[in-house]
Amino acid sequence: MAQCSKCSDGTTQDARYLCHTRDYRVVDSSDNVLLNLGDHGIPSDDSEIGDSLDVNYCSCGNWWT
């Protein structure tokens, strides 16, 4: 498992950076939101909606590829 560069005692896990219909977010393997990164104005039928990238997520709020 990857180690967080922001803290020394957080719990890391595999996650996904996801372009959702309303916002960008980091979700776990069950699609539970771990971190909301902010709203966007992308139309719901845009091809970017649903795109994702595998990332690591730390309980301190840090995430990285």
PDB file of N, CA, C and O in Angstrom:
ATOM      1  N   MET A   1       0.847  -1.174   0.000  1.00  0.00           N
ATOM      2  CA  MET A   1       0.000   0.000   0.000  1.00  0.00           C
ATOM      3  C   MET A   1       0.892   1.236   0.000  1.00  0.00           C
ATOM      4  O   MET A   1       1.893   1.287   0.680  1.00  0.00           O
ATOM      5  N   ALA A   2       0.481   2.231  -0.738  1.00  0.00           N
ATOM      6  CA  ALA A   2       1.242   3.465  -0.843  1.00  0.00           C
ATOM      7  C   ALA A   2       1.201   4.239   0.473  1.00  0.00           C
ATOM      8  O   ALA A   2       0.274   4.103   1.253  1.00  0.00           O
ATOM      9  N   GLN A   3       2.231   5.033   0.694  1.00  0.00           N
ATOM     10  CA  GLN A   3       2.305   5.834   1.917  1.00  0.00           C
ATOM     11  C   GLN A   3       1.996   7.291   1.596  1.00  0.00           C
ATOM     12  O   GLN A   3       2.443   7.836   0.595  1.00  0.00           O
ATOM     13  N   CYS A   4       1.261   7.929   2.467  1.00  0.00           N
ATOM     14  CA  CYS A   4       0.862   9.319   2.283  1.00  0.00           C
ATOM     15  C   CYS A   4       2.052  10.247   2.517  1.00  0.00           C
ATOM     16  O   CYS A   4       2.795  10.076   3.475  1.00  0.00           O
ATOM     17  N   SER A   5       2.172  11.250   1.654  1.00  0.00           N
ATOM     18  CA  SER A   5       3.246  12.228   1.806  1.00  0.00           C
ATOM     19  C   SER A   5       2.836  13.393   2.714  1.00  0.00           C
ATOM     20  O   SER A   5       3.650  14.234   3.052  1.00  0.00           O
ATOM     21  N   LYS A   6       1.579  13.435   3.121  1.00  0.00           N
ATOM     22  CA  LYS A   6       1.059  14.541   3.918  1.00  0.00           C
ATOM     23  C   LYS A   6       1.032  14.233   5.421  1.00  0.00           C
ATOM     24  O   LYS A   6       1.069  15.134   6.243  1.00  0.00           O
ATOM     25  N   CYS A   7       0.941  12.960   5.759  1.00  0.00           N
ATOM     26  CA  CYS A   7       0.880  12.582   7.168  1.00  0.00           C
ATOM     27  C   CYS A   7       1.595  11.243   7.362  1.00  0.00           C
ATOM     28  O   CYS A   7       1.918  10.567   6.400  1.00  0.00           O
ATOM     29  N   SER A   8       1.796  10.870   8.594  1.00  0.00           N
ATOM     30  CA  SER A   8       2.491   9.605   8.863  1.00  0.00           C
ATOM     31  C   SER A   8       1.584   8.561   9.500  1.00  0.00           C
ATOM     32  O   SER A   8       1.988   7.421   9.677  1.00  0.00           O
ATOM     33  N   ASP A   9       0.353   8.939   9.835  1.00  0.00           N
ATOM     34  CA  ASP A   9      -0.496   7.988  10.541  1.00  0.00           C
ATOM     35  C   ASP A   9      -1.871   7.777   9.916  1.00  0.00           C
ATOM     36  O   ASP A   9      -2.730   7.148  10.515  1.00  0.00           O
ATOM     37  N   GLY A  10      -2.087   8.263   8.710  1.00  0.00           N
ATOM     38  CA  GLY A  10      -3.380   8.085   8.051  1.00  0.00           C
ATOM     39  C   GLY A  10      -3.538   6.684   7.484  1.00  0.00           C
ATOM     40  O   GLY A  10      -2.579   5.939   7.312  1.00  0.00           O
ATOM     41  N   THR A  11      -4.770   6.312   7.205  1.00  0.00           N
ATOM     42  CA  THR A  11      -5.077   5.035   6.587  1.00  0.00           C
ATOM     43  C   THR A  11      -5.280   5.251   5.104  1.00  0.00           C
ATOM     44  O   THR A  11      -6.098   6.081   4.697  1.00  0.00           O
ATOM     45  N   THR A  12      -4.541   4.531   4.268  1.00  0.00           N
ATOM     46  CA  THR A  12      -4.668   4.688   2.823  1.00  0.00           C
ATOM     47  C   THR A  12      -5.478   3.549   2.231  1.00  0.00           C
ATOM     48  O   THR A  12      -5.536   2.450   2.782  1.00  0.00           O
ATOM     49  N   GLN A  13      -6.123   3.845   1.108  1.00  0.00           N
ATOM     50  CA  GLN A  13      -6.906   2.838   0.403  1.00  0.00           C
ATOM     51  C   GLN A  13      -6.950   3.153  -1.085  1.00  0.00           C
ATOM     52  O   GLN A  13      -6.733   4.288  -1.489  1.00  0.00           O
ATOM     53  N   ASP A  14      -7.255   2.130  -1.890  1.00  0.00           N
ATOM     54  CA  ASP A  14      -7.463   2.331  -3.311  1.00  0.00           C
ATOM     55  C   ASP A  14      -8.792   3.051  -3.500  1.00  0.00           C
ATOM     56  O   ASP A  14      -9.770   2.775  -2.795  1.00  0.00           O
ATOM     57  N   ALA A  15      -8.835   3.982  -4.437  1.00  0.00           N
ATOM     58  CA  ALA A  15     -10.037   4.768  -4.685  1.00  0.00           C
ATOM     59  C   ALA A  15     -10.060   5.186  -6.156  1.00  0.00           C
ATOM     60  O   ALA A  15      -9.178   4.798  -6.935  1.00  0.00           O
ATOM     61  N   ARG A  16     -11.087   5.959  -6.526  1.00  0.00           N
ATOM     62  CA  ARG A  16     -11.201   6.489  -7.887  1.00  0.00           C
ATOM     63  C   ARG A  16     -11.524   7.973  -7.832  1.00  0.00           C
ATOM     64  O   ARG A  16     -12.352   8.404  -7.034  1.00  0.00           O
ATOM     65  N   TYR A  17     -10.858   8.737  -8.697  1.00  0.00           N
ATOM     66  CA  TYR A  17     -11.198  10.135  -8.935  1.00  0.00           C
ATOM     67  C   TYR A  17     -12.256  10.087 -10.027  1.00  0.00           C
ATOM     68  O   TYR A  17     -12.036   9.496 -11.083  1.00  0.00           O
ATOM     69  N   LEU A  18     -13.426  10.667  -9.793  1.00  0.00           N
ATOM     70  CA  LEU A  18     -14.575  10.502 -10.679  1.00  0.00           C
ATOM     71  C   LEU A  18     -15.186  11.837 -11.059  1.00  0.00           C
ATOM     72  O   LEU A  18     -15.380  12.708 -10.210  1.00  0.00           O
ATOM     73  N   CYS A  19     -15.505  11.973 -12.342  1.00  0.00           N
ATOM     74  CA  CYS A  19     -16.291  13.114 -12.813  1.00  0.00           C
ATOM     75  C   CYS A  19     -17.754  12.688 -12.745  1.00  0.00           C
ATOM     76  O   CYS A  19     -18.234  11.922 -13.575  1.00  0.00           O
ATOM     77  N   HIS A  20     -18.462  13.147 -11.737  1.00  0.00           N
ATOM     78  CA  HIS A  20     -19.872  12.817 -11.514  1.00  0.00           C
ATOM     79  C   HIS A  20     -20.726  13.847 -12.244  1.00  0.00           C
ATOM     80  O   HIS A  20     -20.216  14.832 -12.772  1.00  0.00           O
ATOM     81  N   THR A  21     -22.016  13.652 -12.291  1.00  0.00           N
ATOM     82  CA  THR A  21     -22.890  14.578 -13.014  1.00  0.00           C
ATOM     83  C   THR A  21     -22.893  15.994 -12.446  1.00  0.00           C
ATOM     84  O   THR A  21     -23.158  16.946 -13.166  1.00  0.00           O
ATOM     85  N   ARG A  22     -22.574  16.156 -11.152  1.00  0.00           N
ATOM     86  CA  ARG A  22     -22.592  17.485 -10.524  1.00  0.00           C
ATOM     87  C   ARG A  22     -21.228  17.996 -10.097  1.00  0.00           C
ATOM     88  O   ARG A  22     -21.049  19.184  -9.896  1.00  0.00           O
ATOM     89  N   ASP A  23     -20.289  17.066  -9.874  1.00  0.00           N
ATOM     90  CA  ASP A  23     -19.034  17.480  -9.263  1.00  0.00           C
ATOM     91  C   ASP A  23     -17.916  16.490  -9.564  1.00  0.00           C
ATOM     92  O   ASP A  23     -18.137  15.460 -10.175  1.00  0.00           O
ATOM     93  N   TYR A  24     -16.731  16.864  -9.105  1.00  0.00           N
ATOM     94  CA  TYR A  24     -15.589  15.951  -9.108  1.00  0.00           C
ATOM     95  C   TYR A  24     -15.474  15.398  -7.711  1.00  0.00           C
ATOM     96  O   TYR A  24     -15.642  16.124  -6.732  1.00  0.00           O
ATOM     97  N   ARG A  25     -15.177  14.087  -7.599  1.00  0.00           N
ATOM     98  CA  ARG A  25     -15.123  13.462  -6.282  1.00  0.00           C
ATOM     99  C   ARG A  25     -14.167  12.289  -6.283  1.00  0.00           C
ATOM    100  O   ARG A  25     -13.820  11.752  -7.326  1.00  0.00           O
ATOM    101  N   VAL A  26     -13.746  11.913  -5.071  1.00  0.00           N
ATOM    102  CA  VAL A  26     -12.970  10.695  -4.867  1.00  0.00           C
ATOM    103  C   VAL A  26     -13.911   9.716  -4.172  1.00  0.00           C
ATOM    104  O   VAL A  26     -14.545  10.064  -3.167  1.00  0.00           O
ATOM    105  N   VAL A  27     -14.033   8.511  -4.747  1.00  0.00           N
ATOM    106  CA  VAL A  27     -14.942   7.504  -4.208  1.00  0.00           C
ATOM    107  C   VAL A  27     -14.190   6.218  -3.912  1.00  0.00           C
ATOM    108  O   VAL A  27     -13.153   5.929  -4.514  1.00  0.00           O
ATOM    109  N   ASP A  28     -14.734   5.418  -2.979  1.00  0.00           N
ATOM    110  CA  ASP A  28     -14.134   4.120  -2.674  1.00  0.00           C
ATOM    111  C   ASP A  28     -14.642   3.064  -3.654  1.00  0.00           C
ATOM    112  O   ASP A  28     -15.383   3.383  -4.592  1.00  0.00           O
ATOM    113  N   SER A  29     -14.287   1.811  -3.431  1.00  0.00           N
ATOM    114  CA  SER A  29     -14.649   0.741  -4.362  1.00  0.00           C
ATOM    115  C   SER A  29     -16.150   0.467  -4.401  1.00  0.00           C
ATOM    116  O   SER A  29     -16.636  -0.169  -5.337  1.00  0.00           O
ATOM    117  N   SER A  30     -16.902   0.973  -3.427  1.00  0.00           N
ATOM    118  CA  SER A  30     -18.363   0.822  -3.405  1.00  0.00           C
ATOM    119  C   SER A  30     -19.071   2.103  -3.838  1.00  0.00           C
ATOM    120  O   SER A  30     -20.272   2.262  -3.625  1.00  0.00           O
ATOM    121  N   ASP A  31     -18.325   3.033  -4.422  1.00  0.00           N
ATOM    122  CA  ASP A  31     -18.827   4.335  -4.874  1.00  0.00           C
ATOM    123  C   ASP A  31     -19.313   5.239  -3.755  1.00  0.00           C
ATOM    124  O   ASP A  31     -20.087   6.168  -3.987  1.00  0.00           O
ATOM    125  N   ASN A  32     -18.860   4.996  -2.524  1.00  0.00           N
ATOM    126  CA  ASN A  32     -19.136   5.918  -1.428  1.00  0.00           C
ATOM    127  C   ASN A  32     -18.203   7.112  -1.553  1.00  0.00           C
ATOM    128  O   ASN A  32     -17.001   6.944  -1.804  1.00  0.00           O
ATOM    129  N   VAL A  33     -18.725   8.309  -1.395  1.00  0.00           N
ATOM    130  CA  VAL A  33     -17.927   9.522  -1.530  1.00  0.00           C
ATOM    131  C   VAL A  33     -16.970   9.650  -0.351  1.00  0.00           C
ATOM    132  O   VAL A  33     -17.382   9.652   0.803  1.00  0.00           O
ATOM    133  N   LEU A  34     -15.687   9.734  -0.660  1.00  0.00           N
ATOM    134  CA  LEU A  34     -14.661   9.956   0.353  1.00  0.00           C
ATOM    135  C   LEU A  34     -14.311  11.427   0.448  1.00  0.00           C
ATOM    136  O   LEU A  34     -13.993  11.942   1.516  1.00  0.00           O
ATOM    137  N   LEU A  35     -14.360  12.118  -0.702  1.00  0.00           N
ATOM    138  CA  LEU A  35     -13.962  13.518  -0.758  1.00  0.00           C
ATOM    139  C   LEU A  35     -14.654  14.185  -1.933  1.00  0.00           C
ATOM    140  O   LEU A  35     -14.599  13.670  -3.057  1.00  0.00           O
ATOM    141  N   ASN A  36     -15.325  15.305  -1.690  1.00  0.00           N
ATOM    142  CA  ASN A  36     -15.936  16.080  -2.762  1.00  0.00           C
ATOM    143  C   ASN A  36     -14.958  17.193  -3.110  1.00  0.00           C
ATOM    144  O   ASN A  36     -14.582  17.979  -2.254  1.00  0.00           O
ATOM    145  N   LEU A  37     -14.564  17.252  -4.379  1.00  0.00           N
ATOM    146  CA  LEU A  37     -13.545  18.207  -4.800  1.00  0.00           C
ATOM    147  C   LEU A  37     -14.115  19.478  -5.406  1.00  0.00           C
ATOM    148  O   LEU A  37     -13.364  20.367  -5.775  1.00  0.00           O
ATOM    149  N   GLY A  38     -15.412  19.563  -5.531  1.00  0.00           N
ATOM    150  CA  GLY A  38     -16.022  20.789  -6.018  1.00  0.00           C
ATOM    151  C   GLY A  38     -16.962  20.563  -7.186  1.00  0.00           C
ATOM    152  O   GLY A  38     -16.819  19.619  -7.952  1.00  0.00           O
ATOM    153  N   ASP A  39     -17.929  21.455  -7.292  1.00  0.00           N
ATOM    154  CA  ASP A  39     -18.912  21.393  -8.368  1.00  0.00           C
ATOM    155  C   ASP A  39     -18.279  21.803  -9.693  1.00  0.00           C
ATOM    156  O   ASP A  39     -17.243  22.471  -9.729  1.00  0.00           O
ATOM    157  N   HIS A  40     -18.921  21.379 -10.768  1.00  0.00           N
ATOM    158  CA  HIS A  40     -18.513  21.808 -12.104  1.00  0.00           C
ATOM    159  C   HIS A  40     -19.756  22.175 -12.905  1.00  0.00           C
ATOM    160  O   HIS A  40     -20.875  21.894 -12.487  1.00  0.00           O
ATOM    161  N   GLY A  41     -19.578  22.797 -14.022  1.00  0.00           N
ATOM    162  CA  GLY A  41     -20.694  23.203 -14.872  1.00  0.00           C
ATOM    163  C   GLY A  41     -20.784  22.391 -16.149  1.00  0.00           C
ATOM    164  O   GLY A  41     -21.318  22.866 -17.152  1.00  0.00           O
ATOM    165  N   ILE A  42     -20.287  21.166 -16.117  1.00  0.00           N
ATOM    166  CA  ILE A  42     -20.287  20.324 -17.310  1.00  0.00           C
ATOM    167  C   ILE A  42     -21.701  19.800 -17.548  1.00  0.00           C
ATOM    168  O   ILE A  42     -22.340  19.295 -16.626  1.00  0.00           O
ATOM    169  N   PRO A  43     -22.217  19.897 -18.786  1.00  0.00           N
ATOM    170  CA  PRO A  43     -23.549  19.356 -19.084  1.00  0.00           C
ATOM    171  C   PRO A  43     -23.607  17.851 -18.801  1.00  0.00           C
ATOM    172  O   PRO A  43     -22.630  17.132 -18.998  1.00  0.00           O
ATOM    173  N   SER A  44     -24.757  17.369 -18.329  1.00  0.00           N
ATOM    174  CA  SER A  44     -24.891  15.968 -17.917  1.00  0.00           C
ATOM    175  C   SER A  44     -24.711  14.978 -19.061  1.00  0.00           C
ATOM    176  O   SER A  44     -24.450  13.806 -18.822  1.00  0.00           O
ATOM    177  N   ASP A  45     -24.824  15.437 -20.298  1.00  0.00           N
ATOM    178  CA  ASP A  45     -24.638  14.524 -21.427  1.00  0.00           C
ATOM    179  C   ASP A  45     -23.230  14.622 -22.037  1.00  0.00           C
ATOM    180  O   ASP A  45     -22.953  14.021 -23.065  1.00  0.00           O
ATOM    181  N   ASP A  46     -22.330  15.352 -21.387  1.00  0.00           N
ATOM    182  CA  ASP A  46     -20.955  15.482 -21.866  1.00  0.00           C
ATOM    183  C   ASP A  46     -20.211  14.157 -21.718  1.00  0.00           C
ATOM    184  O   ASP A  46     -20.444  13.400 -20.784  1.00  0.00           O
ATOM    185  N   SER A  47     -19.308  13.876 -22.637  1.00  0.00           N
ATOM    186  CA  SER A  47     -18.571  12.601 -22.619  1.00  0.00           C
ATOM    187  C   SER A  47     -17.634  12.474 -21.419  1.00  0.00           C
ATOM    188  O   SER A  47     -17.226  11.362 -21.073  1.00  0.00           O
ATOM    189  N   GLU A  48     -17.297  13.576 -20.751  1.00  0.00           N
ATOM    190  CA  GLU A  48     -16.421  13.510 -19.582  1.00  0.00           C
ATOM    191  C   GLU A  48     -17.130  12.924 -18.350  1.00  0.00           C
ATOM    192  O   GLU A  48     -16.491  12.346 -17.476  1.00  0.00           O
ATOM    193  N   ILE A  49     -18.444  13.053 -18.284  1.00  0.00           N
ATOM    194  CA  ILE A  49     -19.205  12.521 -17.148  1.00  0.00           C
ATOM    195  C   ILE A  49     -18.992  11.010 -17.074  1.00  0.00           C
ATOM    196  O   ILE A  49     -19.146  10.294 -18.056  1.00  0.00           O
ATOM    197  N   GLY A  50     -18.610  10.548 -15.911  1.00  0.00           N
ATOM    198  CA  GLY A  50     -18.357   9.119 -15.711  1.00  0.00           C
ATOM    199  C   GLY A  50     -16.906   8.724 -15.865  1.00  0.00           C
ATOM    200  O   GLY A  50     -16.530   7.611 -15.499  1.00  0.00           O
ATOM    201  N   ASP A  51     -16.078   9.619 -16.408  1.00  0.00           N
ATOM    202  CA  ASP A  51     -14.650   9.317 -16.518  1.00  0.00           C
ATOM    203  C   ASP A  51     -14.057   9.183 -15.121  1.00  0.00           C
ATOM    204  O   ASP A  51     -14.453   9.897 -14.193  1.00  0.00           O
ATOM    205  N   SER A  52     -13.119   8.261 -14.971  1.00  0.00           N
ATOM    206  CA  SER A  52     -12.497   8.079 -13.670  1.00  0.00           C
ATOM    207  C   SER A  52     -11.028   7.723 -13.828  1.00  0.00           C
ATOM    208  O   SER A  52     -10.579   7.343 -14.903  1.00  0.00           O
ATOM    209  N   LEU A  53     -10.312   7.847 -12.734  1.00  0.00           N
ATOM    210  CA  LEU A  53      -8.895   7.560 -12.677  1.00  0.00           C
ATOM    211  C   LEU A  53      -8.616   6.867 -11.350  1.00  0.00           C
ATOM    212  O   LEU A  53      -9.087   7.326 -10.306  1.00  0.00           O
ATOM    213  N   ASP A  54      -7.895   5.750 -11.383  1.00  0.00           N
ATOM    214  CA  ASP A  54      -7.533   5.061 -10.146  1.00  0.00           C
ATOM    215  C   ASP A  54      -6.542   5.906  -9.365  1.00  0.00           C
ATOM    216  O   ASP A  54      -5.558   6.407  -9.923  1.00  0.00           O
ATOM    217  N   VAL A  55      -6.812   6.081  -8.084  1.00  0.00           N
ATOM    218  CA  VAL A  55      -5.965   6.881  -7.201  1.00  0.00           C
ATOM    219  C   VAL A  55      -5.816   6.168  -5.862  1.00  0.00           C
ATOM    220  O   VAL A  55      -6.490   5.171  -5.591  1.00  0.00           O
ATOM    221  N   ASN A  56      -4.954   6.704  -5.022  1.00  0.00           N
ATOM    222  CA  ASN A  56      -4.845   6.299  -3.625  1.00  0.00           C
ATOM    223  C   ASN A  56      -5.439   7.432  -2.807  1.00  0.00           C
ATOM    224  O   ASN A  56      -5.298   8.604  -3.157  1.00  0.00           O
ATOM    225  N   TYR A  57      -6.083   7.080  -1.709  1.00  0.00           N
ATOM    226  CA  TYR A  57      -6.711   8.074  -0.844  1.00  0.00           C
ATOM    227  C   TYR A  57      -6.287   7.812   0.595  1.00  0.00           C
ATOM    228  O   TYR A  57      -6.251   6.668   1.045  1.00  0.00           O
ATOM    229  N   CYS A  58      -5.964   8.880   1.308  1.00  0.00           N
ATOM    230  CA  CYS A  58      -5.597   8.780   2.723  1.00  0.00           C
ATOM    231  C   CYS A  58      -6.696   9.409   3.567  1.00  0.00           C
ATOM    232  O   CYS A  58      -7.306  10.401   3.154  1.00  0.00           O
ATOM    233  N   SER A  59      -6.914   8.861   4.745  1.00  0.00           N
ATOM    234  CA  SER A  59      -7.955   9.382   5.638  1.00  0.00           C
ATOM    235  C   SER A  59      -7.698  10.828   6.064  1.00  0.00           C
ATOM    236  O   SER A  59      -8.610  11.505   6.533  1.00  0.00           O
ATOM    237  N   CYS A  60      -6.489  11.337   5.840  1.00  0.00           N
ATOM    238  CA  CYS A  60      -6.205  12.737   6.154  1.00  0.00           C
ATOM    239  C   CYS A  60      -6.745  13.678   5.072  1.00  0.00           C
ATOM    240  O   CYS A  60      -6.702  14.897   5.226  1.00  0.00           O
ATOM    241  N   GLY A  61      -7.258  13.116   3.949  1.00  0.00           N
ATOM    242  CA  GLY A  61      -7.816  13.926   2.879  1.00  0.00           C
ATOM    243  C   GLY A  61      -6.912  14.079   1.670  1.00  0.00           C
ATOM    244  O   GLY A  61      -7.304  14.643   0.665  1.00  0.00           O
ATOM    245  N   ASN A  62      -5.711  13.562   1.739  1.00  0.00           N
ATOM    246  CA  ASN A  62      -4.781  13.613   0.620  1.00  0.00           C
ATOM    247  C   ASN A  62      -5.102  12.493  -0.368  1.00  0.00           C
ATOM    248  O   ASN A  62      -5.493  11.401   0.029  1.00  0.00           O
ATOM    249  N   TRP A  63      -4.960  12.751  -1.662  1.00  0.00           N
ATOM    250  CA  TRP A  63      -5.131  11.712  -2.671  1.00  0.00           C
ATOM    251  C   TRP A  63      -4.092  11.910  -3.764  1.00  0.00           C
ATOM    252  O   TRP A  63      -3.611  13.020  -3.983  1.00  0.00           O
ATOM    253  N   TRP A  64      -3.703  10.822  -4.428  1.00  0.00           N
ATOM    254  CA  TRP A  64      -2.658  10.883  -5.443  1.00  0.00           C
ATOM    255  C   TRP A  64      -2.782   9.688  -6.384  1.00  0.00           C
ATOM    256  O   TRP A  64      -3.420   8.708  -6.067  1.00  0.00           O
ATOM    257  N   THR A  65      -2.148   9.828  -7.566  1.00  0.00           N
ATOM    258  CA  THR A  65      -2.161   8.752  -8.558  1.00  0.00           C
ATOM    259  C   THR A  65      -0.969   7.846  -8.391  1.00  0.00           C
ATOM    260  O   THR A  65       0.004   8.206  -7.776  1.00  0.00           O
TER     261      THR A  65
END
